CSV table of C-alpha atoms and ligand atoms in Angstrom, one decimal:
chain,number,residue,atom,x,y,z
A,13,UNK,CA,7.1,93.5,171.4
A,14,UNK,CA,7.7,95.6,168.3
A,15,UNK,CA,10.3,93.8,166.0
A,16,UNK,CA,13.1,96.1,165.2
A,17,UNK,CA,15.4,93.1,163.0
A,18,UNK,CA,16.3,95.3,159.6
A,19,UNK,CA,15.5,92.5,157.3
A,20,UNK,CA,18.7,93.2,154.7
A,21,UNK,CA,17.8,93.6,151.1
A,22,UNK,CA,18.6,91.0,148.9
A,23,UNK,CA,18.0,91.9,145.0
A,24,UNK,CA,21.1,93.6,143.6
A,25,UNK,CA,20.1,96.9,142.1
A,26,UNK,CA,22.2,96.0,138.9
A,27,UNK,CA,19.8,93.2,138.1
A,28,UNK,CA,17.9,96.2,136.5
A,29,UNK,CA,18.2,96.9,133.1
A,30,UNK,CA,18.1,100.9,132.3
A,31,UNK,CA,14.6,100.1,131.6
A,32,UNK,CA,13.4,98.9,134.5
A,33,UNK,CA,15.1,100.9,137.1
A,34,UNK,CA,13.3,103.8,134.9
A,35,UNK,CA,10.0,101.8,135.4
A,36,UNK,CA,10.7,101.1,139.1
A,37,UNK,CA,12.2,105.0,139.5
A,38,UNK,CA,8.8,106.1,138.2
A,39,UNK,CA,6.5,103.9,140.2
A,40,UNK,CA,7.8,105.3,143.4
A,41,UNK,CA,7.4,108.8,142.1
A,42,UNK,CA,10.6,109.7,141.1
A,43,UNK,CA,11.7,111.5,137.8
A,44,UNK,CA,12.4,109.4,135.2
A,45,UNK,CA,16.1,111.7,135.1
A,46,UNK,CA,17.2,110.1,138.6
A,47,UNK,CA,17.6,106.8,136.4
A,48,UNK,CA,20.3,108.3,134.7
A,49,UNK,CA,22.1,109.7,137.7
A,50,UNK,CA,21.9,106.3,139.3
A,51,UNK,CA,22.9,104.4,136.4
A,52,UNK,CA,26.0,106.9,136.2
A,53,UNK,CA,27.3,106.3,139.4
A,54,UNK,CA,26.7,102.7,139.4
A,55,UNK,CA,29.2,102.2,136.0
A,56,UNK,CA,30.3,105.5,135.4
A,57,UNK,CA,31.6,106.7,138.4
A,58,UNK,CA,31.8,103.0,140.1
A,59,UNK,CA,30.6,104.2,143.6
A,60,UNK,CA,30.9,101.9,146.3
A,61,UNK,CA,27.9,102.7,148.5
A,62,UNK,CA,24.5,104.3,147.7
A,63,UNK,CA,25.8,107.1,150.6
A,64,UNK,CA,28.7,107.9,147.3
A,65,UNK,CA,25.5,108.5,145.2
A,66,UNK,CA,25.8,112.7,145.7
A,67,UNK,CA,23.8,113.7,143.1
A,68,UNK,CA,20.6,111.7,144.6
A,69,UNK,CA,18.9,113.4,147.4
A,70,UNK,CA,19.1,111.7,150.8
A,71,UNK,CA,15.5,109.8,150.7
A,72,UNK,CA,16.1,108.5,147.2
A,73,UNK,CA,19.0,106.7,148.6
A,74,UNK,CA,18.2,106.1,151.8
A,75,UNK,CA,15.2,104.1,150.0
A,76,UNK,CA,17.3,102.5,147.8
A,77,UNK,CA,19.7,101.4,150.2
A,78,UNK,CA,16.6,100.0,152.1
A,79,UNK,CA,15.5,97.5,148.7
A,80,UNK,CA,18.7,97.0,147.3
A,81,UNK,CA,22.2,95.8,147.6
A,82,UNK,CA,24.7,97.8,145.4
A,83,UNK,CA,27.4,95.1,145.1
A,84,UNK,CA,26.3,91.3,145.0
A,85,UNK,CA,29.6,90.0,145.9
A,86,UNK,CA,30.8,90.1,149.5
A,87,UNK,CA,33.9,88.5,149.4
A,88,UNK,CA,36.6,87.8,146.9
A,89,UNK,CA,40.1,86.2,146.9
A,90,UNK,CA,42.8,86.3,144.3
A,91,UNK,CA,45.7,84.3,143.3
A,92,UNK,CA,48.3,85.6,140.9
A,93,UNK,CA,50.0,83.0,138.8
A,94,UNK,CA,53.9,84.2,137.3
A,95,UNK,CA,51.9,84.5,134.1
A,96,UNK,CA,50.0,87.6,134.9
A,97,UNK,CA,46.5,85.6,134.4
A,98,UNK,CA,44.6,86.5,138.4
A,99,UNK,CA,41.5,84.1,139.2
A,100,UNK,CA,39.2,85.6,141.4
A,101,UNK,CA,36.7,83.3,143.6
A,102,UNK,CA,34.0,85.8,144.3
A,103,UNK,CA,31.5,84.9,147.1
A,104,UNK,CA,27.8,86.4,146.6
A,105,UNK,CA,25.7,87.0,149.1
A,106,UNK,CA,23.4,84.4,149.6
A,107,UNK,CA,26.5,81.9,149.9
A,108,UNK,CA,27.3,80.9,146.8
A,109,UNK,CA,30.8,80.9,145.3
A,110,UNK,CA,32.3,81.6,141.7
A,111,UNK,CA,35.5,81.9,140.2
A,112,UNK,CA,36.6,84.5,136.9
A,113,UNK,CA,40.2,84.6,135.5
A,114,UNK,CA,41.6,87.5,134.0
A,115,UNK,CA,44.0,86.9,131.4
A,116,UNK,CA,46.8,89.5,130.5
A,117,UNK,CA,47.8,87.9,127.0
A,118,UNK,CA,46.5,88.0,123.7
A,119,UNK,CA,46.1,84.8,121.7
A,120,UNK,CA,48.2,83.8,118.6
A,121,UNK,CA,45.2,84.3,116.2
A,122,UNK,CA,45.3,88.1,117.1
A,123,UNK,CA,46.9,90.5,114.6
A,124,UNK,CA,46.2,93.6,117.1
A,125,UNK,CA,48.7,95.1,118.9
A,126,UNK,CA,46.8,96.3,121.1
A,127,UNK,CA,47.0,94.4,124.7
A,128,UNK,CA,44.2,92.7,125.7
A,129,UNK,CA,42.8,92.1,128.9
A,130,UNK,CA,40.0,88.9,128.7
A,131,UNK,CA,38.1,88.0,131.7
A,132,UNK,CA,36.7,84.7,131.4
A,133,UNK,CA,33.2,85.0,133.5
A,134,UNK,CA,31.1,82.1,135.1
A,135,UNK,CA,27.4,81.7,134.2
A,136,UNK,CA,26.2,79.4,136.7
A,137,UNK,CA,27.3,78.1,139.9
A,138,UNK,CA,28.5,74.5,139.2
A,139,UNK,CA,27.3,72.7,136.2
A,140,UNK,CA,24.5,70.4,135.5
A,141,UNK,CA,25.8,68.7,132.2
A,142,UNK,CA,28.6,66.8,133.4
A,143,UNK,CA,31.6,66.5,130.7
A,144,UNK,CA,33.9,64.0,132.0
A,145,UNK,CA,36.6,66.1,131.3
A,146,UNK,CA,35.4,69.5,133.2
A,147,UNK,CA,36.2,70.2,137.2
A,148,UNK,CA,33.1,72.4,136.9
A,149,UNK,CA,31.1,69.7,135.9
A,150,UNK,CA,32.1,68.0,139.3
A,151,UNK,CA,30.5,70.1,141.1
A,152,UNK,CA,27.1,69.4,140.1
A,153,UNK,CA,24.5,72.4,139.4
A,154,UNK,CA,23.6,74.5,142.3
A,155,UNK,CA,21.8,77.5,140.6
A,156,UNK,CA,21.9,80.5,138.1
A,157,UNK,CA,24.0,83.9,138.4
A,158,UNK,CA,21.3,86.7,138.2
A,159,UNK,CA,22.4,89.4,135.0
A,160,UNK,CA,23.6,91.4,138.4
A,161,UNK,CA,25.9,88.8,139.6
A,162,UNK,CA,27.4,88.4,136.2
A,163,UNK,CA,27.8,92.1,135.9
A,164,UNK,CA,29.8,92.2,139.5
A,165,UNK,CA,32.3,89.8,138.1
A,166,UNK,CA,33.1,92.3,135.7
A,167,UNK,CA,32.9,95.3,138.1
A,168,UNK,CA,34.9,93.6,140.9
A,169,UNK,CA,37.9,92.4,138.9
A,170,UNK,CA,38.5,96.0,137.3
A,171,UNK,CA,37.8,97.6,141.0
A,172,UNK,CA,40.4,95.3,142.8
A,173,UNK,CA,42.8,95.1,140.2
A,174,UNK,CA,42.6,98.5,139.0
A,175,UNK,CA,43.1,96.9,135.3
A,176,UNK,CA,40.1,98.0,132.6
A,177,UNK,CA,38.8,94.8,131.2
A,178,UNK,CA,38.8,95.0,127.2
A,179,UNK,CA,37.3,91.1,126.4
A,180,UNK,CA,34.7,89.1,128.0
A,181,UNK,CA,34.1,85.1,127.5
A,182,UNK,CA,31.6,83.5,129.0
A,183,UNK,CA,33.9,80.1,129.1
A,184,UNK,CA,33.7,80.3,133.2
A,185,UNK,CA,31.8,77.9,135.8
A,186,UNK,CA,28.6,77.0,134.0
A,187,UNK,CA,26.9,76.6,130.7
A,188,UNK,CA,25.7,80.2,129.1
A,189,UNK,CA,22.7,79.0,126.9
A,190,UNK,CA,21.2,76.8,130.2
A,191,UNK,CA,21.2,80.9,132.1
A,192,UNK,CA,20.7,82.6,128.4
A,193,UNK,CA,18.2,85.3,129.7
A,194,UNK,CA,20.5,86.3,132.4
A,195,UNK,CA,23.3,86.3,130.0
A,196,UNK,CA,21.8,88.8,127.6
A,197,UNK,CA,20.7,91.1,130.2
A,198,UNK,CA,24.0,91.0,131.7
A,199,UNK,CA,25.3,91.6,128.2
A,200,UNK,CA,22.9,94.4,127.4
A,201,UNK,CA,23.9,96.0,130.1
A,202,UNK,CA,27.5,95.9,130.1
A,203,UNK,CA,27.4,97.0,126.5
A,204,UNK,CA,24.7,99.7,127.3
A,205,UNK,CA,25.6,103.3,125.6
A,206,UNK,CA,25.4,104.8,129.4
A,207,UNK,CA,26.8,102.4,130.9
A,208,UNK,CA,30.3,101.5,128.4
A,209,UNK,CA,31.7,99.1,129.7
A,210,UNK,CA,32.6,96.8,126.8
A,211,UNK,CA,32.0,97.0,123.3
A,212,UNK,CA,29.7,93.9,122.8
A,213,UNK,CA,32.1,92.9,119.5
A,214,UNK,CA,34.2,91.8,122.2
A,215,UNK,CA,32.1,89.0,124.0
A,216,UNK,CA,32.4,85.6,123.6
A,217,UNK,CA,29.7,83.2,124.6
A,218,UNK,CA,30.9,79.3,125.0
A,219,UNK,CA,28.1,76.4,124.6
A,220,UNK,CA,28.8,72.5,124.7
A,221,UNK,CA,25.8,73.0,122.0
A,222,UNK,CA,22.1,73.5,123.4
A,223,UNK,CA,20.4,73.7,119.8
A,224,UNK,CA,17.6,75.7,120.8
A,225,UNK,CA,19.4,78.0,122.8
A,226,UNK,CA,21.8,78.5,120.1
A,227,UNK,CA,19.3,78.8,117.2
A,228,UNK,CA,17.7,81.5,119.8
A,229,UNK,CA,20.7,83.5,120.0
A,230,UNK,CA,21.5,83.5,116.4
A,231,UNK,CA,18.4,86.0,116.5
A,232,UNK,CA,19.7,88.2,119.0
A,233,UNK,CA,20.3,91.5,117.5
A,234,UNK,CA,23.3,92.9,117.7
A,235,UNK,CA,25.1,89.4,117.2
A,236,UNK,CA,27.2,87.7,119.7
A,237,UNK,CA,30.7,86.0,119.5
A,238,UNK,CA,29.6,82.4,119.4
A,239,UNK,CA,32.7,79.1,120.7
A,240,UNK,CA,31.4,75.7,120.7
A,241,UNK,CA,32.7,73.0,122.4
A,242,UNK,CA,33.2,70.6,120.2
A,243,UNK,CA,36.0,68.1,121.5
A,244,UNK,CA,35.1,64.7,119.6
A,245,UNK,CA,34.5,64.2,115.6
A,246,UNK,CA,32.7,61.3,116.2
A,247,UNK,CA,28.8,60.8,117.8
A,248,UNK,CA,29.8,57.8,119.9
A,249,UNK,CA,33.3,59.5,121.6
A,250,UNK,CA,31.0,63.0,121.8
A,251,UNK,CA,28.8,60.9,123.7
A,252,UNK,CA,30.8,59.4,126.1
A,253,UNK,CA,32.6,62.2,126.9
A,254,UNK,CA,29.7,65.0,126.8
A,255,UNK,CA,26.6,63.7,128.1
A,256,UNK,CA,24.3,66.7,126.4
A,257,UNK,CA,25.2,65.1,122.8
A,258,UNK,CA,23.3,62.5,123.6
A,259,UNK,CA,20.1,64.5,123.0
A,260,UNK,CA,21.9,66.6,120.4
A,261,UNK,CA,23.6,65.1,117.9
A,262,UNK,CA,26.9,66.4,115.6
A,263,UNK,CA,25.2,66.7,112.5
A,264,UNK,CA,22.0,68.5,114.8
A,265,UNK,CA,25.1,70.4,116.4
A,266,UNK,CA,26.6,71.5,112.5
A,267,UNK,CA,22.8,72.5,111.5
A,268,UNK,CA,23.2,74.8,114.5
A,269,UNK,CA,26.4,76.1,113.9
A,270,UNK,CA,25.4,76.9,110.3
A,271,UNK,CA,22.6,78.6,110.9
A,272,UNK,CA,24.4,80.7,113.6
A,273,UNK,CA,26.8,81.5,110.8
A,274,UNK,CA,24.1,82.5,108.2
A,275,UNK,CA,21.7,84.6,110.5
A,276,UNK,CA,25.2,86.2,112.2
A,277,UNK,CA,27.7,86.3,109.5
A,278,UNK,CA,29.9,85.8,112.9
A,279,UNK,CA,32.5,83.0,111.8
A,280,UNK,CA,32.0,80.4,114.6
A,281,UNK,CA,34.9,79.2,116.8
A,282,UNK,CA,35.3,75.4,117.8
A,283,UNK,CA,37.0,74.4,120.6
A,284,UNK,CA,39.0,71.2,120.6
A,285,UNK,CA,41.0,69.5,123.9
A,286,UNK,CA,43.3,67.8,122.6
A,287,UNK,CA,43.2,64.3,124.2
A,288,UNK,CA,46.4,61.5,124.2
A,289,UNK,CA,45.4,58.8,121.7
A,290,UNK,CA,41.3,59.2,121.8
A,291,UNK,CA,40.6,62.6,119.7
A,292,UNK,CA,43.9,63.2,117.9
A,293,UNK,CA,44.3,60.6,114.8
A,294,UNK,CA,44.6,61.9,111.4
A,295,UNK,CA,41.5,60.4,110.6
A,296,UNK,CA,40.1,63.1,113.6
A,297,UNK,CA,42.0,65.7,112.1
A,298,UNK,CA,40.0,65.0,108.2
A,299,UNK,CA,36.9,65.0,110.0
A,300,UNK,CA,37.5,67.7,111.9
A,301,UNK,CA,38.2,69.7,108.9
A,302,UNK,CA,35.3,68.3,107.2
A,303,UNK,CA,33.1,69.4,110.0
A,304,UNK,CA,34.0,73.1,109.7
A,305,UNK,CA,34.8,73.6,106.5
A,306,UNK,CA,30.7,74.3,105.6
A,307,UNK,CA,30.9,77.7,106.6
A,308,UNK,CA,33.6,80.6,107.8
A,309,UNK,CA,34.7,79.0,110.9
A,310,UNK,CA,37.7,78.5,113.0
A,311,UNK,CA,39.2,76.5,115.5
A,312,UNK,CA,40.9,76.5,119.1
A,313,UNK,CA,42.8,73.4,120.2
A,314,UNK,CA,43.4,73.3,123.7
A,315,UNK,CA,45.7,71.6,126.0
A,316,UNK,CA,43.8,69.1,128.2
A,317,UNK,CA,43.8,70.4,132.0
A,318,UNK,CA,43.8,67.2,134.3
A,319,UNK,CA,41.4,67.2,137.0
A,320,UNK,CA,42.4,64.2,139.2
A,321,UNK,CA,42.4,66.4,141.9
A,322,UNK,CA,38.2,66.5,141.9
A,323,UNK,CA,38.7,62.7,142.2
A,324,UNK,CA,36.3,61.3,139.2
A,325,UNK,CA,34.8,58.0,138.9
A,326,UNK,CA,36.7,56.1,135.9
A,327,UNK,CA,35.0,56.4,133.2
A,328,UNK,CA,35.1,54.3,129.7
A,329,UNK,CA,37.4,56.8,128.0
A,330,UNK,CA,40.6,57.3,129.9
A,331,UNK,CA,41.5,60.8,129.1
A,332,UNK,CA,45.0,62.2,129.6
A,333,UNK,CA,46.8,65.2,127.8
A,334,UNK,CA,48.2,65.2,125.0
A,335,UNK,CA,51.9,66.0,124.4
A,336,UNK,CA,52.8,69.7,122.9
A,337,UNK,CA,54.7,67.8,120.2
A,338,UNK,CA,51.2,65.6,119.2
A,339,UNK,CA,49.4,69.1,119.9
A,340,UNK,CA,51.6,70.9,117.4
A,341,UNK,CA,51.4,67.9,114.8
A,342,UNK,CA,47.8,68.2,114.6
A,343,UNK,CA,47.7,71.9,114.5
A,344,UNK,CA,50.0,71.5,111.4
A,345,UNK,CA,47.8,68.7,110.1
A,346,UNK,CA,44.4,71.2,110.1
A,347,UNK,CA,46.4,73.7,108.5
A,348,UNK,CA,47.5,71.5,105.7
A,349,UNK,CA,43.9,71.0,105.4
A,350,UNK,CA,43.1,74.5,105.2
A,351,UNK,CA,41.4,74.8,108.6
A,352,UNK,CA,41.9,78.5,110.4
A,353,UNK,CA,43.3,76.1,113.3
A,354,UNK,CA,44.8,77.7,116.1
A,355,UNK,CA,46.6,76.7,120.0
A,356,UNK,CA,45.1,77.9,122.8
A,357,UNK,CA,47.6,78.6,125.2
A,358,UNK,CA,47.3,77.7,128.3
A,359,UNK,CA,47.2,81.0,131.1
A,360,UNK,CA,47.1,80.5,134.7
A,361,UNK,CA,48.8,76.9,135.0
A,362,UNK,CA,50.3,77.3,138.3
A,363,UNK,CA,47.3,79.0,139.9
A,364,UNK,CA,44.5,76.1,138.3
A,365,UNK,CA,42.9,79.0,136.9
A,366,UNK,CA,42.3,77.4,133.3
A,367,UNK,CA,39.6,76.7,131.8
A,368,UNK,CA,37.4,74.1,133.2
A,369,UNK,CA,39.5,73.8,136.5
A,370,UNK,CA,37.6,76.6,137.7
A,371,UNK,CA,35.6,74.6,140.4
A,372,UNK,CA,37.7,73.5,144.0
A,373,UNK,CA,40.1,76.4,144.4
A,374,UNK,CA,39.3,77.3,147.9
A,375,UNK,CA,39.4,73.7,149.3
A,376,UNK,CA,42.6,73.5,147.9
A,377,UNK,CA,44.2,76.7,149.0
A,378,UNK,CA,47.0,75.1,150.6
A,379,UNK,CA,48.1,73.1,147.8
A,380,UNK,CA,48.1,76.1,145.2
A,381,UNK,CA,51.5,77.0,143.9
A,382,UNK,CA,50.8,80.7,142.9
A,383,UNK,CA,51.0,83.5,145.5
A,384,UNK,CA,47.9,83.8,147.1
A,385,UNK,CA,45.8,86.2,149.5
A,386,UNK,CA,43.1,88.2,150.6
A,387,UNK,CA,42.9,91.6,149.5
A,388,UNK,CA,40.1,94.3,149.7
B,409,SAH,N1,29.8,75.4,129.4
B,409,SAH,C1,30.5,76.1,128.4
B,409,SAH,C2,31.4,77.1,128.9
B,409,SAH,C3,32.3,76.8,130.1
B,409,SAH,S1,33.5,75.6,129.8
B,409,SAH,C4,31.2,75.1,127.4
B,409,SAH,O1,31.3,73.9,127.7
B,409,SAH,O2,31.6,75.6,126.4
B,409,SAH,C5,34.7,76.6,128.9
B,409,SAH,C6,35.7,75.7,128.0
B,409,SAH,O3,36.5,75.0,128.9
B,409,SAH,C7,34.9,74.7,127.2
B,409,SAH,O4,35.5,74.7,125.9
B,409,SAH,C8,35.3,73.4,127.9
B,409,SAH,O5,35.1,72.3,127.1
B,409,SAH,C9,36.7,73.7,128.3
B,409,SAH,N2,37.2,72.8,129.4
B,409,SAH,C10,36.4,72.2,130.3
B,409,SAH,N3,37.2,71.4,131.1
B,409,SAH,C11,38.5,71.5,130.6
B,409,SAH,C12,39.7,70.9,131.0
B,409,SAH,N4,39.8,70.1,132.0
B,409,SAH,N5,40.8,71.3,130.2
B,409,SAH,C13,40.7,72.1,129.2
B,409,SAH,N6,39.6,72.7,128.8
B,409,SAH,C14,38.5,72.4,129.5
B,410,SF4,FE1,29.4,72.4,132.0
B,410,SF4,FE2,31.0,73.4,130.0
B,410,SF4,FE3,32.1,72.0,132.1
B,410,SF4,FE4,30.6,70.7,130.2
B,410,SF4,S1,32.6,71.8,129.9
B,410,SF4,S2,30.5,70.4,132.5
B,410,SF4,S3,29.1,72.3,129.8
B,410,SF4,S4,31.0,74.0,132.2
């Protein structure tokens, strides 16, 4: 008996660069002009279905409907903390799950006026390096986003909330430089003359320090925003509470950051949590200022974000948040210093959509505080 099954597509057609979809356009006999079109309508004119795509004669799209899927994620959810910050858990097709948080305000190191709208992105689903500190971590690795997957973040949040997206950090589920190919195509893309959809001086990537990676990016041409997470400003705390600098030590991890700075000229950013009694002595604070003071740099402290609720094992350092009072003390302290030291506010409290919480949202629906829904 003849099998009739339609056996769904399952690359996303925005995994192509412009490149390739010219390549791919032109090996099935195509004009190398119906790249453009397609290209248009997928990020110009943000169709929904290929049937939208009216400039493309019917066979075209019936064909690409047949290899391709035009949006990688299937389902999303969003919950809106009193903020204004919306995370987004964003289920892909093959059954994965991520989460992005866009976030209305602008931090205090920005002069500009102008409002921003950030939308912190995931990378990977889950995380294989493990910080004790990080919900994502919890979760354990599963696999990569694909460049298309990343881009659909993006695409989704500005389609269901109707808001244009004006920065992009990669500070999501995941580590960047472990998914750095499909990061940079995603980038490329995104900052793509026909596509526009963000000027790439506005992207952020966020690494708890993969030398090679980041010696790899510091080549990449146009540069790229570069945060590392730095957290400890000594080799044994780093250690214990970041798994990955025990292959990579801080003084590795400054080489890095140098170099980044001298092939970039892109100050680096350092980000700092801010933990009760373990990283926030004076003596930190000197060696913290000692760390970055080798090149233009600045820093981000950040208020810790507890995850008891992802139920860790103990671990050796018991880490708990420091107060706003020891958080502003040591801001002042870096200052004093002469350290470009700055607080990252927190966004999204009430919704767990902060940084590094981004991991057991939908298991714990019922406990969330924000308002919370389905929409399509
Ligand atoms: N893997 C990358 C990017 C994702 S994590 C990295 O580690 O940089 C993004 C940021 O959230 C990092 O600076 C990370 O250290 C921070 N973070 C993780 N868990 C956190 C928590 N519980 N509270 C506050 N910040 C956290
Ligand atoms: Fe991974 Fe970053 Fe979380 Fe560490 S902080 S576990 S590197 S996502």
């Amino acid at each position: 008996m003849e099998n009739t099954t339609q056996i769904k597509p399952s690359k996303c057609i925005k995994d192509f660069s412009y490149e390739e979809l010219k390549s791919f356009i032109q090996e099935i006999g195509e004009p190398a002009y119906r790249a453009d079109q397609i290209y248009t309508d997928i990020y110009s004119n943000r169709r929904n279905s290929f049937d939208e795509f009216k400039t493309i004669p019917l066979n075209l799209r019936n064909k690409l409907s047949e290899e391709f899927i035009l949006n990688s994620i299937t389902n999303h959810h969003a919950q809106y903390s009193s903020d204004g910050t919306i995370k987004f858990l964003f289920d892909y097709a093959n059954g994965s799950s991520v989460e992005s948080v866009m976030i209305p305000k602008s931090d205090e190191e920005y002069e500009d006026t102008m409002k921003r709208m950030t939308l912190c992105v995931s990378s990977q689903v889950g995380c294989a390096l493990d910080c004790s500190f990080c919900a994502t971590g919890k979760l354990k690795f599963t696999r990569n986003l694909t460049a298309g997957e990343i881009i659909d973040q993006v695409l989704n949040v500005e389609r269901i909330s109707n808001i244009k997206i004006s920065n992009i950090v990669f500070m999501g589920m995941g580590e960047p430089l472990m998914n750095l190919d499909n990061v940079l195509k995603a980038i490329d893309i995104l900052t793509n003359q026909k596509a526009m959809i963000i000027s790439r001086k506005r992207i952020t990537i966020s690494t708890s320090g993969i030398i090679p990676k980041m010696n790899e990016l510091a080549e990449v041409k146009p540069p790229i925003k570069l945060a590392v997470s730095l957290h400890a400003t000594t080799q044994d705390l780093r250690k214990e509470i970041m798994p990955i600098a025990q292959k990579w030590d801080l003084s590795s991890l400054r080489a890095a950051c140098e170099n980044y700075y001298r092939k970039t000229k892109i100050p680096v950013t350092f980000e700092y949590i801010l933990f009760d009694g373990i990283n926030n002595t004076d003596y930190d604070a000197n060696r913290l200022a000692k760390f970055v003071r080798a090149f233009p740099s600045k820093i981000n402290i950040i208020q810790f974000h507890d995850i008891s609720f992802t139920n860790p094992v103990p671990q050796k350092v018991d880490l708990s948040p420091a107060s706003m009072e020891q958080i502003d003390k040591f801001v002042d302290k870096l200052r004093s210093l002469g350290v470009n030291a700055f607080l990252r506010t927190s966004s999204g409290f009430d919704i767990d959509a902060a940084c590094g919480q981004l991991a057991f949202s939908k298991k714990n629906d019922e406990t969330d505080n924000g308002k919370s829904g389905l929409i399509k």
